[in-house]
Structures are given as C-alpha cells and as structure tokens.
Tab-separated table of C-alpha atoms in Angstrom:
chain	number	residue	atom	x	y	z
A	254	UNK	CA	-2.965	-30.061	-10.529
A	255	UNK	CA	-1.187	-27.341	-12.537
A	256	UNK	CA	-1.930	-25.920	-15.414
A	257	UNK	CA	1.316	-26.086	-17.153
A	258	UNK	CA	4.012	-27.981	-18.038
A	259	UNK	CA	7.250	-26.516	-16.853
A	260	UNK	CA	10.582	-27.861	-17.964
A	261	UNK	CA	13.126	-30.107	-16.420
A	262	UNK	CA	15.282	-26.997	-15.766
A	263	UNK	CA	12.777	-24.910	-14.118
A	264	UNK	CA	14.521	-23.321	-10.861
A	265	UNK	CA	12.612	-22.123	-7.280
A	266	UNK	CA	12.252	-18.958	-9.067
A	267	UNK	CA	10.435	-19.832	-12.335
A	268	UNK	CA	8.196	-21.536	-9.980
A	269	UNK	CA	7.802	-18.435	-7.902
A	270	UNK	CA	7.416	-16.246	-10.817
A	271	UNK	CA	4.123	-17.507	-11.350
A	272	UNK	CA	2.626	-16.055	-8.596
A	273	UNK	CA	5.055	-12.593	-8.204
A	274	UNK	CA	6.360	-12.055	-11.468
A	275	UNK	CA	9.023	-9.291	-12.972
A	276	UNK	CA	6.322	-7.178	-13.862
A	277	UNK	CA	5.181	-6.905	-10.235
A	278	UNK	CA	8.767	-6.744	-8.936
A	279	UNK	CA	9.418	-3.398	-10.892
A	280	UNK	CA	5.756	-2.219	-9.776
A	281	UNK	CA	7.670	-2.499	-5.770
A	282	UNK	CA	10.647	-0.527	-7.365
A	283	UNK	CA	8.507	2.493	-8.877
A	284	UNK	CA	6.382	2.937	-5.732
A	285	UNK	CA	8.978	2.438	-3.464
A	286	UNK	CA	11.337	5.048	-5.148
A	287	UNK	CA	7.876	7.351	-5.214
A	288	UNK	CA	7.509	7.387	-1.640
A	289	UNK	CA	10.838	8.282	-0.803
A	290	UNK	CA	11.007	11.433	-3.137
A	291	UNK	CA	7.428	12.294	-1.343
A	292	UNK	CA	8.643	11.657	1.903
A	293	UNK	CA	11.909	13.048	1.429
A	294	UNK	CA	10.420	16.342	-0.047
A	295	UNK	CA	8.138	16.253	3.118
A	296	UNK	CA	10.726	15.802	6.211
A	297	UNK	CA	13.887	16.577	4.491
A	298	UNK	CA	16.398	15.217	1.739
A	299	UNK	CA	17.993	11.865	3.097
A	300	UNK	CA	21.635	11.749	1.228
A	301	UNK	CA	22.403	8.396	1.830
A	302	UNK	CA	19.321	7.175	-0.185
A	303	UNK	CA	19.524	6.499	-3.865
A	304	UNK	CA	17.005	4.780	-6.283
A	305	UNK	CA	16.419	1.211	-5.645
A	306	UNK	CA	16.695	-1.241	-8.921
A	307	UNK	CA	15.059	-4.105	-9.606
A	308	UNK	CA	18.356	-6.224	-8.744
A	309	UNK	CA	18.786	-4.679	-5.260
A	310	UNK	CA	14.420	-5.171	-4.882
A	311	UNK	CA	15.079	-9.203	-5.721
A	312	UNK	CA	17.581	-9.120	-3.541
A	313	UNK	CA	15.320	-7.294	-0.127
A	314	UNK	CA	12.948	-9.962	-1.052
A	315	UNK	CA	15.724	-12.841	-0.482
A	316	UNK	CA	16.611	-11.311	2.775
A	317	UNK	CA	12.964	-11.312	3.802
A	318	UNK	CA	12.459	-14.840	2.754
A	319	UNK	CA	15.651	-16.048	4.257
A	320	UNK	CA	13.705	-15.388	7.558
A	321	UNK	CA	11.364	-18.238	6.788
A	322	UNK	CA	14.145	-20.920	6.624
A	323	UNK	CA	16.436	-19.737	9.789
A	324	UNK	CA	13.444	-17.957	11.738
A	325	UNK	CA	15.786	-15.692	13.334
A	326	UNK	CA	13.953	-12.697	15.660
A	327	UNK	CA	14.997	-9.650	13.092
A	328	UNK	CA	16.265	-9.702	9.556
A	329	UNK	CA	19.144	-7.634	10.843
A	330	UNK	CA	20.348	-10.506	12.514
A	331	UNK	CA	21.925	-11.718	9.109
A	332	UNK	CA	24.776	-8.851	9.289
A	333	UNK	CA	25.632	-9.023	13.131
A	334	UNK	CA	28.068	-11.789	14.529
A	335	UNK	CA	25.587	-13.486	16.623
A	336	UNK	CA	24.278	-17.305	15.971
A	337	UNK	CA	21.789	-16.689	13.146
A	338	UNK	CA	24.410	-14.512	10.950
A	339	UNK	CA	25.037	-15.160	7.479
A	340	UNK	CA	28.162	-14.228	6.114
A	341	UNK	CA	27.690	-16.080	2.689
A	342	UNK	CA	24.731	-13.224	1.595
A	343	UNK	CA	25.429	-10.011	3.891
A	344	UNK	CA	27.810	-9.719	1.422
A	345	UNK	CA	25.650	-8.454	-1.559
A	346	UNK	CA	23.847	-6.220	-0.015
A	347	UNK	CA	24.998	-3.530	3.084
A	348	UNK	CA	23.450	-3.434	6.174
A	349	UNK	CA	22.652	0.608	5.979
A	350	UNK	CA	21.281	-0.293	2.561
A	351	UNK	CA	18.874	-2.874	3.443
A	352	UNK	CA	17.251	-0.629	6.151
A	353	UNK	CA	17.356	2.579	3.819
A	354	UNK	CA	15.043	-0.047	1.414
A	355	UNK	CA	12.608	-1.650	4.471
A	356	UNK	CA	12.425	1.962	5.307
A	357	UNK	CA	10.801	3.469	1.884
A	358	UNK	CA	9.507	0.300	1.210
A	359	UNK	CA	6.242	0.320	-0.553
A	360	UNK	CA	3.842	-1.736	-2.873
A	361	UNK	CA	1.355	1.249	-3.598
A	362	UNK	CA	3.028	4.518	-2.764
A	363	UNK	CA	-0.581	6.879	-2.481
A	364	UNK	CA	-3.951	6.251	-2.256
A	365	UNK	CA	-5.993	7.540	-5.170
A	366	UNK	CA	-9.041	9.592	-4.845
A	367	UNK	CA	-11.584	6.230	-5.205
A	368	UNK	CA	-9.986	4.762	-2.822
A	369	UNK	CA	-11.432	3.222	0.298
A	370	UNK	CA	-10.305	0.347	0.778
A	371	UNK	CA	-7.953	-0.076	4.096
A	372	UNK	CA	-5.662	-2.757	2.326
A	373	UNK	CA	-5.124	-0.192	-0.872
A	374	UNK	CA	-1.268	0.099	-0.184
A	375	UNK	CA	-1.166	-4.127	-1.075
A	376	UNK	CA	-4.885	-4.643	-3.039
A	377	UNK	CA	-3.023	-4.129	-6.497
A	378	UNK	CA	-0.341	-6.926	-5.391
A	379	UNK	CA	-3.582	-9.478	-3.644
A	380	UNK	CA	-5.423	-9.282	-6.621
A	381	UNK	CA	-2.201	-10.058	-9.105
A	382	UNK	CA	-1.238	-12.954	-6.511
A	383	UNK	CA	-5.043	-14.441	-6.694
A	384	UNK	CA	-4.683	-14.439	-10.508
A	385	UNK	CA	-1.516	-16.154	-10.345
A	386	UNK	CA	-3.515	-18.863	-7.860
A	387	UNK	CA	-6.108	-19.233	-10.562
A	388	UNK	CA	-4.502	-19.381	-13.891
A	389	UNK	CA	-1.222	-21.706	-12.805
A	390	UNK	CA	-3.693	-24.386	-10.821
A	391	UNK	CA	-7.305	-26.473	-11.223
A	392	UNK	CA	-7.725	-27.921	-7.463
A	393	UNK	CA	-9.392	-31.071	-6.495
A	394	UNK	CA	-13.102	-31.292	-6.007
A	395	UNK	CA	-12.519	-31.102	-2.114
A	396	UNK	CA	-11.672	-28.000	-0.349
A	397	UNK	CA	-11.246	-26.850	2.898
A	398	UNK	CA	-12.113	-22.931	4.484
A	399	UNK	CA	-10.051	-22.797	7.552
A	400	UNK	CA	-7.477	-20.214	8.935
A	401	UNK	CA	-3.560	-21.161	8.416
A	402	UNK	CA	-1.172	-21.232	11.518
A	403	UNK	CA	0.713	-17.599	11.603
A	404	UNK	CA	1.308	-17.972	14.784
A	405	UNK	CA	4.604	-16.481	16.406
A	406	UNK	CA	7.555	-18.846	15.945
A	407	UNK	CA	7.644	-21.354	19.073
A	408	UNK	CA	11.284	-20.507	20.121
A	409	UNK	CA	10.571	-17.082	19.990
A	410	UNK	CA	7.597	-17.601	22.370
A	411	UNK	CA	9.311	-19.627	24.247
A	412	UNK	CA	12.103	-16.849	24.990
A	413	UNK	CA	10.668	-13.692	25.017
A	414	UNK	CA	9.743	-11.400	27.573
A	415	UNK	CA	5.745	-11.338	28.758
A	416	UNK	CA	5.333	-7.828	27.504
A	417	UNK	CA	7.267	-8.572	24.481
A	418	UNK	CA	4.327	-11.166	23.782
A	419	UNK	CA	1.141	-8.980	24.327
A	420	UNK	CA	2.688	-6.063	22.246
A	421	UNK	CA	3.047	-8.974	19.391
A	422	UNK	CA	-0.320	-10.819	19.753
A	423	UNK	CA	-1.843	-7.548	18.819
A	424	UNK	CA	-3.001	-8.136	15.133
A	425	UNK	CA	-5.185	-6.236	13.531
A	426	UNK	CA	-6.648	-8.682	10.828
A	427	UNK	CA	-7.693	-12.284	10.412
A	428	UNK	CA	-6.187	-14.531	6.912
A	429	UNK	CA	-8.658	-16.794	6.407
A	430	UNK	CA	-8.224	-19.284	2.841
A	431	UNK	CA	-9.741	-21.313	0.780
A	432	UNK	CA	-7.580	-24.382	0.039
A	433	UNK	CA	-7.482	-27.749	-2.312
A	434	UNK	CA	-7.733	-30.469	0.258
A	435	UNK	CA	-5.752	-32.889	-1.616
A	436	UNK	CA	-2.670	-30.982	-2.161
A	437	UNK	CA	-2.449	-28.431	0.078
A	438	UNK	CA	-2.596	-25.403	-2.417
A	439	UNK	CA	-4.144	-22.355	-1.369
A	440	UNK	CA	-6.495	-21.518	-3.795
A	441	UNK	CA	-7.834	-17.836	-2.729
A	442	UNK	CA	-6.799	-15.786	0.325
A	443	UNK	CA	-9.207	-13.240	2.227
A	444	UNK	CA	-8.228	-10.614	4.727
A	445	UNK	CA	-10.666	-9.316	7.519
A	446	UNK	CA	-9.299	-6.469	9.074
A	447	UNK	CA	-9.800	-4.903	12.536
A	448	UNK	CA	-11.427	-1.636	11.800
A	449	UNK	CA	-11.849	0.091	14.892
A	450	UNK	CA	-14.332	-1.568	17.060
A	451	UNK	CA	-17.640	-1.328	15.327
A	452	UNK	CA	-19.670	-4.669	14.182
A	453	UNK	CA	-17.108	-5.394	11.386
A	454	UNK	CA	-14.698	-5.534	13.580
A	455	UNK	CA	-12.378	-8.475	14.702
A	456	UNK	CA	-13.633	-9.121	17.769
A	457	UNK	CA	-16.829	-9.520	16.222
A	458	UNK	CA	-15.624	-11.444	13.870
A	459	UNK	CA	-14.970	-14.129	16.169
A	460	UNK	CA	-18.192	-13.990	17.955
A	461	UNK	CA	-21.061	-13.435	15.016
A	462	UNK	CA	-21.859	-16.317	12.648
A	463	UNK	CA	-22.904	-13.625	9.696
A	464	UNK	CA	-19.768	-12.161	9.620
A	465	UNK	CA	-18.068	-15.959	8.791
A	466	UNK	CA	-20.741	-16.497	6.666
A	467	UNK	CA	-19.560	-13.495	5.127
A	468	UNK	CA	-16.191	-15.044	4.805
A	469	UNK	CA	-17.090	-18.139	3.571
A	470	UNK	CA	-19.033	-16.315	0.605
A	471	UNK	CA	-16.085	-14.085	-0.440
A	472	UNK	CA	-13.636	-17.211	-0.854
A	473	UNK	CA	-16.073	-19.357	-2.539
A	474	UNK	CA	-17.385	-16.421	-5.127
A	475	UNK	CA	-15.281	-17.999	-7.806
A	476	UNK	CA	-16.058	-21.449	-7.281
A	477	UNK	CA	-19.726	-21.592	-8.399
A	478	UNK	CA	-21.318	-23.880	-10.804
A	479	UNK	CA	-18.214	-26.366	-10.412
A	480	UNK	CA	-19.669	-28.866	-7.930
A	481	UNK	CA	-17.195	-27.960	-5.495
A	482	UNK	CA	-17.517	-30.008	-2.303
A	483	UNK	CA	-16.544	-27.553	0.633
A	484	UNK	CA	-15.572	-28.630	4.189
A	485	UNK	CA	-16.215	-26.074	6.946
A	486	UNK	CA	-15.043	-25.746	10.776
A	487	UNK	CA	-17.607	-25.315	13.311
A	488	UNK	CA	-17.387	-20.879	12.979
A	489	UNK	CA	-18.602	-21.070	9.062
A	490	UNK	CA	-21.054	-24.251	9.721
A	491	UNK	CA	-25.151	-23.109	9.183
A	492	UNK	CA	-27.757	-24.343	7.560
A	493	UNK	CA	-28.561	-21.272	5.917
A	494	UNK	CA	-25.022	-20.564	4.204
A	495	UNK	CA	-25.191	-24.310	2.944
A	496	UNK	CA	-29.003	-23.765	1.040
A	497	UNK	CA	-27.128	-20.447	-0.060
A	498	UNK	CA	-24.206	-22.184	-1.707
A	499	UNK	CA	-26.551	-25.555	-2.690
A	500	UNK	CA	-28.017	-22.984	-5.142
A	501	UNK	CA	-25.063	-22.069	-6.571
A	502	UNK	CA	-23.734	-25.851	-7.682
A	503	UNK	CA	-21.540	-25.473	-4.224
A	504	UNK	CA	-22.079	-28.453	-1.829
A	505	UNK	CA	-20.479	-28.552	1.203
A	506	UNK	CA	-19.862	-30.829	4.414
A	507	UNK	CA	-19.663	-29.111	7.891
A	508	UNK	CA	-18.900	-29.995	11.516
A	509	UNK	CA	-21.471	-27.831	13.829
A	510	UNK	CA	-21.164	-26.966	17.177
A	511	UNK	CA	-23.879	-25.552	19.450
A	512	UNK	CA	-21.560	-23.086	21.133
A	513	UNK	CA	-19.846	-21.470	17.955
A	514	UNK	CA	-22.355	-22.260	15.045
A	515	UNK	CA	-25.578	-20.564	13.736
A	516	UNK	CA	-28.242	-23.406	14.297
A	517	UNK	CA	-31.193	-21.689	13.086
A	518	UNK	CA	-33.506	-23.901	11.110
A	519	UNK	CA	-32.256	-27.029	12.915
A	520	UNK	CA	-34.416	-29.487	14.988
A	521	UNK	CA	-33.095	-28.860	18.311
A	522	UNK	CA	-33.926	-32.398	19.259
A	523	UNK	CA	-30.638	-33.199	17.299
A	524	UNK	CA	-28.541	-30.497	19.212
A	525	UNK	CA	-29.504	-31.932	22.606
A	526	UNK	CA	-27.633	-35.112	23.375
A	527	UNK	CA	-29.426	-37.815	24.284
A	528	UNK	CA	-29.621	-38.909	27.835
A	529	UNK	CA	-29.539	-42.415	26.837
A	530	UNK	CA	-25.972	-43.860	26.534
A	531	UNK	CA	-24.509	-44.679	23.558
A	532	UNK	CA	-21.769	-46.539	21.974
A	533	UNK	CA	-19.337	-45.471	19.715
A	534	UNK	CA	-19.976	-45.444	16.268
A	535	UNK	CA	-23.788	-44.644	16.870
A	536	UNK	CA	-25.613	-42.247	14.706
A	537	UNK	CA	-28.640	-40.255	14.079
A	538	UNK	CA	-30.218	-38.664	11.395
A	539	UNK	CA	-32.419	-36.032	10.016
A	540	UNK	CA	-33.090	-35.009	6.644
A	541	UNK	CA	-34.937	-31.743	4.623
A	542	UNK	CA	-34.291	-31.992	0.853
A	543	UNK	CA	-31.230	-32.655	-0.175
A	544	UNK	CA	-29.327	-31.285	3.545
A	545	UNK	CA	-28.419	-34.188	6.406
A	546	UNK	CA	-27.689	-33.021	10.103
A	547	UNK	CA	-25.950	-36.256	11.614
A	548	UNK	CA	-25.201	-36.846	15.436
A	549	UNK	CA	-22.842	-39.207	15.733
A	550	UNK	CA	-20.940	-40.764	19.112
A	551	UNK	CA	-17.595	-41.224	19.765
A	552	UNK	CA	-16.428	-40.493	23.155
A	553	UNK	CA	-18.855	-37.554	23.067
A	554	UNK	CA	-21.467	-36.090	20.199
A	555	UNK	CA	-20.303	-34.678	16.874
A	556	UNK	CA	-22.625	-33.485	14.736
A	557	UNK	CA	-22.476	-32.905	10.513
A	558	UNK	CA	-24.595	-30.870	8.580
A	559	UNK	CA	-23.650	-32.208	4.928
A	560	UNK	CA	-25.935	-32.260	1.370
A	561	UNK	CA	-22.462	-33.466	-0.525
A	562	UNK	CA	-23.157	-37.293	0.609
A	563	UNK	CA	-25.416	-39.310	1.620
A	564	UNK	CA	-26.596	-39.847	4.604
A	565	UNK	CA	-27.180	-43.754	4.396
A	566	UNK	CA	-23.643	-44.335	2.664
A	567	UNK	CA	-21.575	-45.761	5.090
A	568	UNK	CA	-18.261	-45.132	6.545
A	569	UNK	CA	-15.535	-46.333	8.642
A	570	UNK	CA	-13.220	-43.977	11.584
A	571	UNK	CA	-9.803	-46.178	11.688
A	572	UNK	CA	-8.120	-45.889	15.317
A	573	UNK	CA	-4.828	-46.895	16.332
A	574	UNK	CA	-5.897	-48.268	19.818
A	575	UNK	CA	-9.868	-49.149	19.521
A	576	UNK	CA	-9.585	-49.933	15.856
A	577	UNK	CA	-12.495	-49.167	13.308
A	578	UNK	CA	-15.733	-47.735	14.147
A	579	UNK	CA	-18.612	-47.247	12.074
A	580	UNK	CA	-19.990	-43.732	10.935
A	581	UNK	CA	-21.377	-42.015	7.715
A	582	UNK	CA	-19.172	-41.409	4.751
A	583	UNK	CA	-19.703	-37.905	5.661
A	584	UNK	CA	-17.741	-38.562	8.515
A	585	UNK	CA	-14.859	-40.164	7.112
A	586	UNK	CA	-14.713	-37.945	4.275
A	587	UNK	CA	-14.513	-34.463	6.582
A	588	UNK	CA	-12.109	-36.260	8.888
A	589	UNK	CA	-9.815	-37.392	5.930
A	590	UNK	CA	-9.657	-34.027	4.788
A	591	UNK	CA	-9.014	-31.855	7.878
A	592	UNK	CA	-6.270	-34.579	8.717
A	593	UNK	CA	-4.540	-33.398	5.507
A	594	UNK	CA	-5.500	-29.840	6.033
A	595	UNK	CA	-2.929	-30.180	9.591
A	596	UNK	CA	-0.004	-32.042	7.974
A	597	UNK	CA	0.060	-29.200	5.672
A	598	UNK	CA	0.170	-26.757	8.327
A	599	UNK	CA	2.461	-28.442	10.525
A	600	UNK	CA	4.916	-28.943	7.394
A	601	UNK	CA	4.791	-25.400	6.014
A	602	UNK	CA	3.329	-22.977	8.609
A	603	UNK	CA	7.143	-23.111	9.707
A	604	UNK	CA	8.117	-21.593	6.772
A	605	UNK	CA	6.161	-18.618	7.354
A	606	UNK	CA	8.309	-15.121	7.048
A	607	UNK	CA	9.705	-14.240	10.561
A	608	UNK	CA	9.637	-10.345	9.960
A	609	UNK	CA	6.770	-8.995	11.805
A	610	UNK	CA	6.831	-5.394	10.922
A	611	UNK	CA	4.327	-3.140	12.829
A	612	UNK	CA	1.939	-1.682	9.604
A	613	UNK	CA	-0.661	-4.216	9.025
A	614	UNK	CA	-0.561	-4.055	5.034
A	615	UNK	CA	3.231	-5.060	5.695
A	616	UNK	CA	2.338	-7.880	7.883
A	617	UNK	CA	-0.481	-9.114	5.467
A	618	UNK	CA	1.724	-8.449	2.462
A	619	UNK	CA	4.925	-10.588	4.076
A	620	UNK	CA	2.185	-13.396	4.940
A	621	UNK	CA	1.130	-13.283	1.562
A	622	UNK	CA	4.550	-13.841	0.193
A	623	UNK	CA	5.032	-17.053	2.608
A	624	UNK	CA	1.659	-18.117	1.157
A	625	UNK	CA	3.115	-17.833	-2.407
A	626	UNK	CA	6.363	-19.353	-1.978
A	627	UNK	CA	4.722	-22.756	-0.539
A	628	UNK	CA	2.433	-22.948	-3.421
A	629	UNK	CA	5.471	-22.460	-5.742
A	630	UNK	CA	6.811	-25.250	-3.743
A	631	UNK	CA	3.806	-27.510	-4.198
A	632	UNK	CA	3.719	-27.205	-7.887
A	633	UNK	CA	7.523	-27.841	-7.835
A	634	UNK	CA	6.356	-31.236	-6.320
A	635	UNK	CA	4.245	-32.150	-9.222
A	636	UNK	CA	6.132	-31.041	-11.876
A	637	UNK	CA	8.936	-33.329	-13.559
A	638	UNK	CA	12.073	-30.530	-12.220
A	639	UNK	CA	11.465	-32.315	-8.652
A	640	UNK	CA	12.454	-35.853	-10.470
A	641	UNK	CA	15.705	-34.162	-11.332
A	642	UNK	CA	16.484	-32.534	-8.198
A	643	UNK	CA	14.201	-33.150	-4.995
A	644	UNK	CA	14.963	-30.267	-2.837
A	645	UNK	CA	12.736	-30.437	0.723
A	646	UNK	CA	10.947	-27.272	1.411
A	647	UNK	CA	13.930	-25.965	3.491
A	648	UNK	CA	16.301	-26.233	0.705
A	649	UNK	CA	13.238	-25.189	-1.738
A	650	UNK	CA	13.519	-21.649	-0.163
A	651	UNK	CA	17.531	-21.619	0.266
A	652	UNK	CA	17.727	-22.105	-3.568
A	653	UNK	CA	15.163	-19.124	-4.407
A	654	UNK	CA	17.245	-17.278	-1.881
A	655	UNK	CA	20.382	-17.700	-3.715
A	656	UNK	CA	18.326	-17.146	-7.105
A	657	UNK	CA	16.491	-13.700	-6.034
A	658	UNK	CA	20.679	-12.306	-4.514
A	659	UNK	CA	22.034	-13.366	-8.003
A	660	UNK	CA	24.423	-15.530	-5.938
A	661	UNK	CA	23.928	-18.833	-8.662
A	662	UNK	CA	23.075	-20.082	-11.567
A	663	UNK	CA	18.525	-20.273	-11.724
A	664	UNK	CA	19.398	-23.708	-13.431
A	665	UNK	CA	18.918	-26.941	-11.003
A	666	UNK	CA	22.312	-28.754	-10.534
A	667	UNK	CA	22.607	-32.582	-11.203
C-alpha cells in the first residue's frame, strides 16, 4: 500500500504530484523554451512565440490528459465546434497557443556528449517517474510482468480509414511493466525500442526468448532479496531465467508454452501431451530442486513451471457452468492473479492519452503520463480523501484537469 498518509483534503493533483512533481514541471518549461531559441536561431525567428511558464505548461498537460477521459481523435478537437469540443477549457488557453507549445515541446532539449541512449530526450523524466513509483508505494508479494493494453481506441478503429490504420500500428517500441497483482499499481516500467532491424530489434523481440528474458531481468533488478513471487506469460516463461532469479530471493510462477517459451532443460516427456485421454482437473508432475513443471488438463494441456509453491498443495479452478475442478495451488494462484491483472486493464487501459504524436520519445513519454495518472488514482483509492469524496476514474481525471487549467479550487468539495 502507500507509503504515506495524505490528508482528507488531498486533491487529484497532490496525488499526481507524487509521481510528476513542480520540480519536473519547470524542468518541461526550461527545455522547452531552450529548444525554441535553438530552433528558432536555426530556421528563423517565429514572432508569435513567447516563453512558456509554468502556468501555461500545467495547463498543455490538462489538455493532453483531457484526451484520456473524452478520447477524441486530436487534441485540437477541444477548440473546433464539432461533438468532442469543450467550450468550458478552450477558454484558458488559445488554440494558436497550444500548437506554438506541442510544437517546441520538449522534456530534454539536447543530447549531451555521453549520451547514447535513444530515449535521452525522456530518460531524465523515466527515471524521476520510477522514483516516484518506489518511494510513494510497497506492493504486495505477488506481481505480474505482462504488457498493458495501448492499443488504439476501439471507436477510432472502428472508423478510420485502412491506411489510416497501418500508418498508426507502426510503433517503434514495446512498454512492458512490472505490476503489484493485488492492486493494480505499476511498480516499474521498461521500454524496448525498435532500433533498426538488427537482433535487438522489435521484431526480434517478439520472436527470441533471451531478449524477454532480458526484459524480465531489467524490471525485476530492484526487487531482489524481497521474496517476491513473480507471475510470467508464456514469452518470459524458462527454466533458466527462474534458477537465475531463485538465486536472487526472486521466486516466480510461470505458464509455458511449447510454441513461444524457451524449454531448454525440461523433460520433453512433459511437453508432449499424452495420447491417453484425460479428464479435467488431471495433473502431472516433475520436480529438480526446488523448480515444479506441472501439466495439467482442462479442455486441453497447460503447463506451469513454478518453485514459489508446492507442487503437492492443492487447489481448486471455480467455473460458472462445470463448477470446481481440481488443480495445484500453483494453478489457482497464477489464474487469480492474471484475472486481476485484466480487470485492471479493461478498467484503466481506457484512460490511456489519445494523442498519438509521431516521435517515439513523445509517444512513450504521453504513455508514461497515462501510466502515472492511474497510479495517482489507485493510491487515491486507499487513502482516506476517497471516503470524503469518491470520484470514479473518469471524474478522477476531470478534477486534475480542472486543477492543472487553474479552473478550481485543488481542495475536494463536500
């Protein structure tokens, strides 16, 4: 849960001043007022664009967010006349304005001379985000690895044009996150990005086991020596990451697949299924030290590679038509989990930023944001403000909208 108390007044933006405080805020004002005297000094003095403050930079980021809540197709949409216009905030801010900002826009103006990193222009604002994750919440023994839905809104895909959908789908990194399985906070993000098309690239990404593996290592580097149990999808499942992490007080419950997961080291007389039939709730096992590979049967073989329980403890799979059906506590346990893991993204994947800008450190840095503001939101939940005033997530965001234009008072009404 969190680390902190925060008062019965606390608005949507205390809570999402934890994770992007003012300090960071003014960083986005002194770059972004940087790179327009550079570029401006490079292509030619723009008149119409004066310094941005830290007021007018709050209020960008409310225009960005409000996005999330109406997912209309361009922020710009908020000044036309059209369906998803806003007339209550167009007013603080012009039109010409706002674009003069999204164009100069920056979280790190220039690379510096050490620099190689590809994310450099949003590493300084990842890194003050993760500390933010770490110091404002302690997660649950039980966490999850998985990728989040970003996934184009569904109306939008449901409108556009063909072409207007494989120009879109083209993104050039993977957001992969480490998350606390009882709550739904993300604990630690980690971006993979598509750097040309060598072996680190996304494509093979998607095919090579290593290169999860490498994933699942960079998420969990922090979590050592804390008995952690870690659940993993079938892409990060192998016996040789779990020994890895078993060393480092890290134990960890996987579903493997024969098709997308490294399976060297394992008997393959458990990956071939049995030509006997079996009925559900069936189960086999094998054992080396402390690791169990289970094959169980229900409607078809699943099989667990787990050293975080027990192979002999038992379980119980609760269906609405065929009722309960016997299987290791493995089982239950990494089905329990990755059920909460999808309520969480079907309630606040939504809620993702619409804006999909066409730089990839803006994309990443936009996601991040929509990754900060539901954590803000999930602490909100568990702190004593939401027993005053229990805004949904919908109205959540409308309120730090209001807060970040200046348009009320950061106090919760009654």
């Amino acid at each position: 849960g969190p680390t902190r108390k925060m008062p019965l007044t606390a608005s949507a933006m205390d809570f999402f001043q934890l994770f992007v405080p003012d300090n960071v805020l003014k960083n986005m004002v002194v770059q972004t007022n940087m790179y327009a005297k550079k570029y401006q000094e490079r292509f030619g003095s723009d008149d119409a664009w004066i310094d941005v403050t830290l007021t007018e930079m709050k209020a960008f980021l409310g225009y960005m967010i409000s996005t999330s809540i109406h997912h209309c197709e361009s922020v710009l949409s908020i000044w036309s006349s059209g369906f998803y216009s806003n007339k209550s905030i167009a007013l603080i801010m012009t039109q010409s304005r706002f674009e003069k900002i999204l164009k100069y826009f920056h979280v790190v103006a220039f690379r510096s001379s050490q620099t190689t990193h590809s994310l450099y222009k949003i590493q300084p604002f990842l890194d003050s985000l993760q500390n933010g994750f770490d110091s404002a919440f302690r997660p649950s023994q039980a966490q999850v690895l998985h990728e989040p839905l970003i996934d184009e809104d569904p109306v939008f895909i449901a409108t556009c044009t063909e072409r207007e959908l494989r120009k879109r789908k083209k993104r050039k990194f993977s957001l992969w996150v480490r998350q606390c399985s009882s709550t739904g906070f993300i604990c630690q993000i980690y971006v993979h990005l598509k750097e040309g098309s060598g072996a680190d690239g996304l494509d093979a990404l998607k095919n090579k086991p290593q290169l999860h593996s490498m994933v699942a290592k960079s998420l969990c580097q922090n979590a050592s020596g804390k008995n952690y149990i870690i659940f993993t999808g079938p892409s990060i499942t192998s016996l040789n990451l779990f020994e890895e992490f078993e060393k480092q007080e890290i134990y960890c419950c996987g579903l493997l697949s024969t098709r997308k997961s490294d399976c060297t080291g394992l008997p393959p007389s458990m990956l071939n299924n049995s030509e006997t039939p079996q009925s559900r709730g069936q189960y086999r096992i094998r054992m080396k030290g402390n690791m169990s590979l289970i094959c169980w049967y229900n409607k078809g073989h699943f099989r667990f590679l787990t050293n975080a329980y027990s192979p002999v403890q038992q379980g119980v799979i609760i269906k609405r038509k065929s009722g309960e059906i016997p299987c290791p506590l493995a089982v239950e346990a990494f089905a329990a989990h990755l059920s909460y893991i999808c309520k969480y993204d079907d309630k606040y994947s939504k809620y993702f930023i619409s804006h999909k800008p066409n730089k990839t450190w803006q994309q990443v840095f936009w996601f991040a944001i929509s990754i900060a503001i539901n954590n803000a939101y999930i602490l909100y939940k568990m702190s004593e403000a939401y027993h005053v005033t229990r805004y949904s997530r919908a109205q959540f965001g409308e309120r730090l909208v209001k807060e970040l234009l200046g348009l009320e008072d950061t106090s919760p009404s009654h």
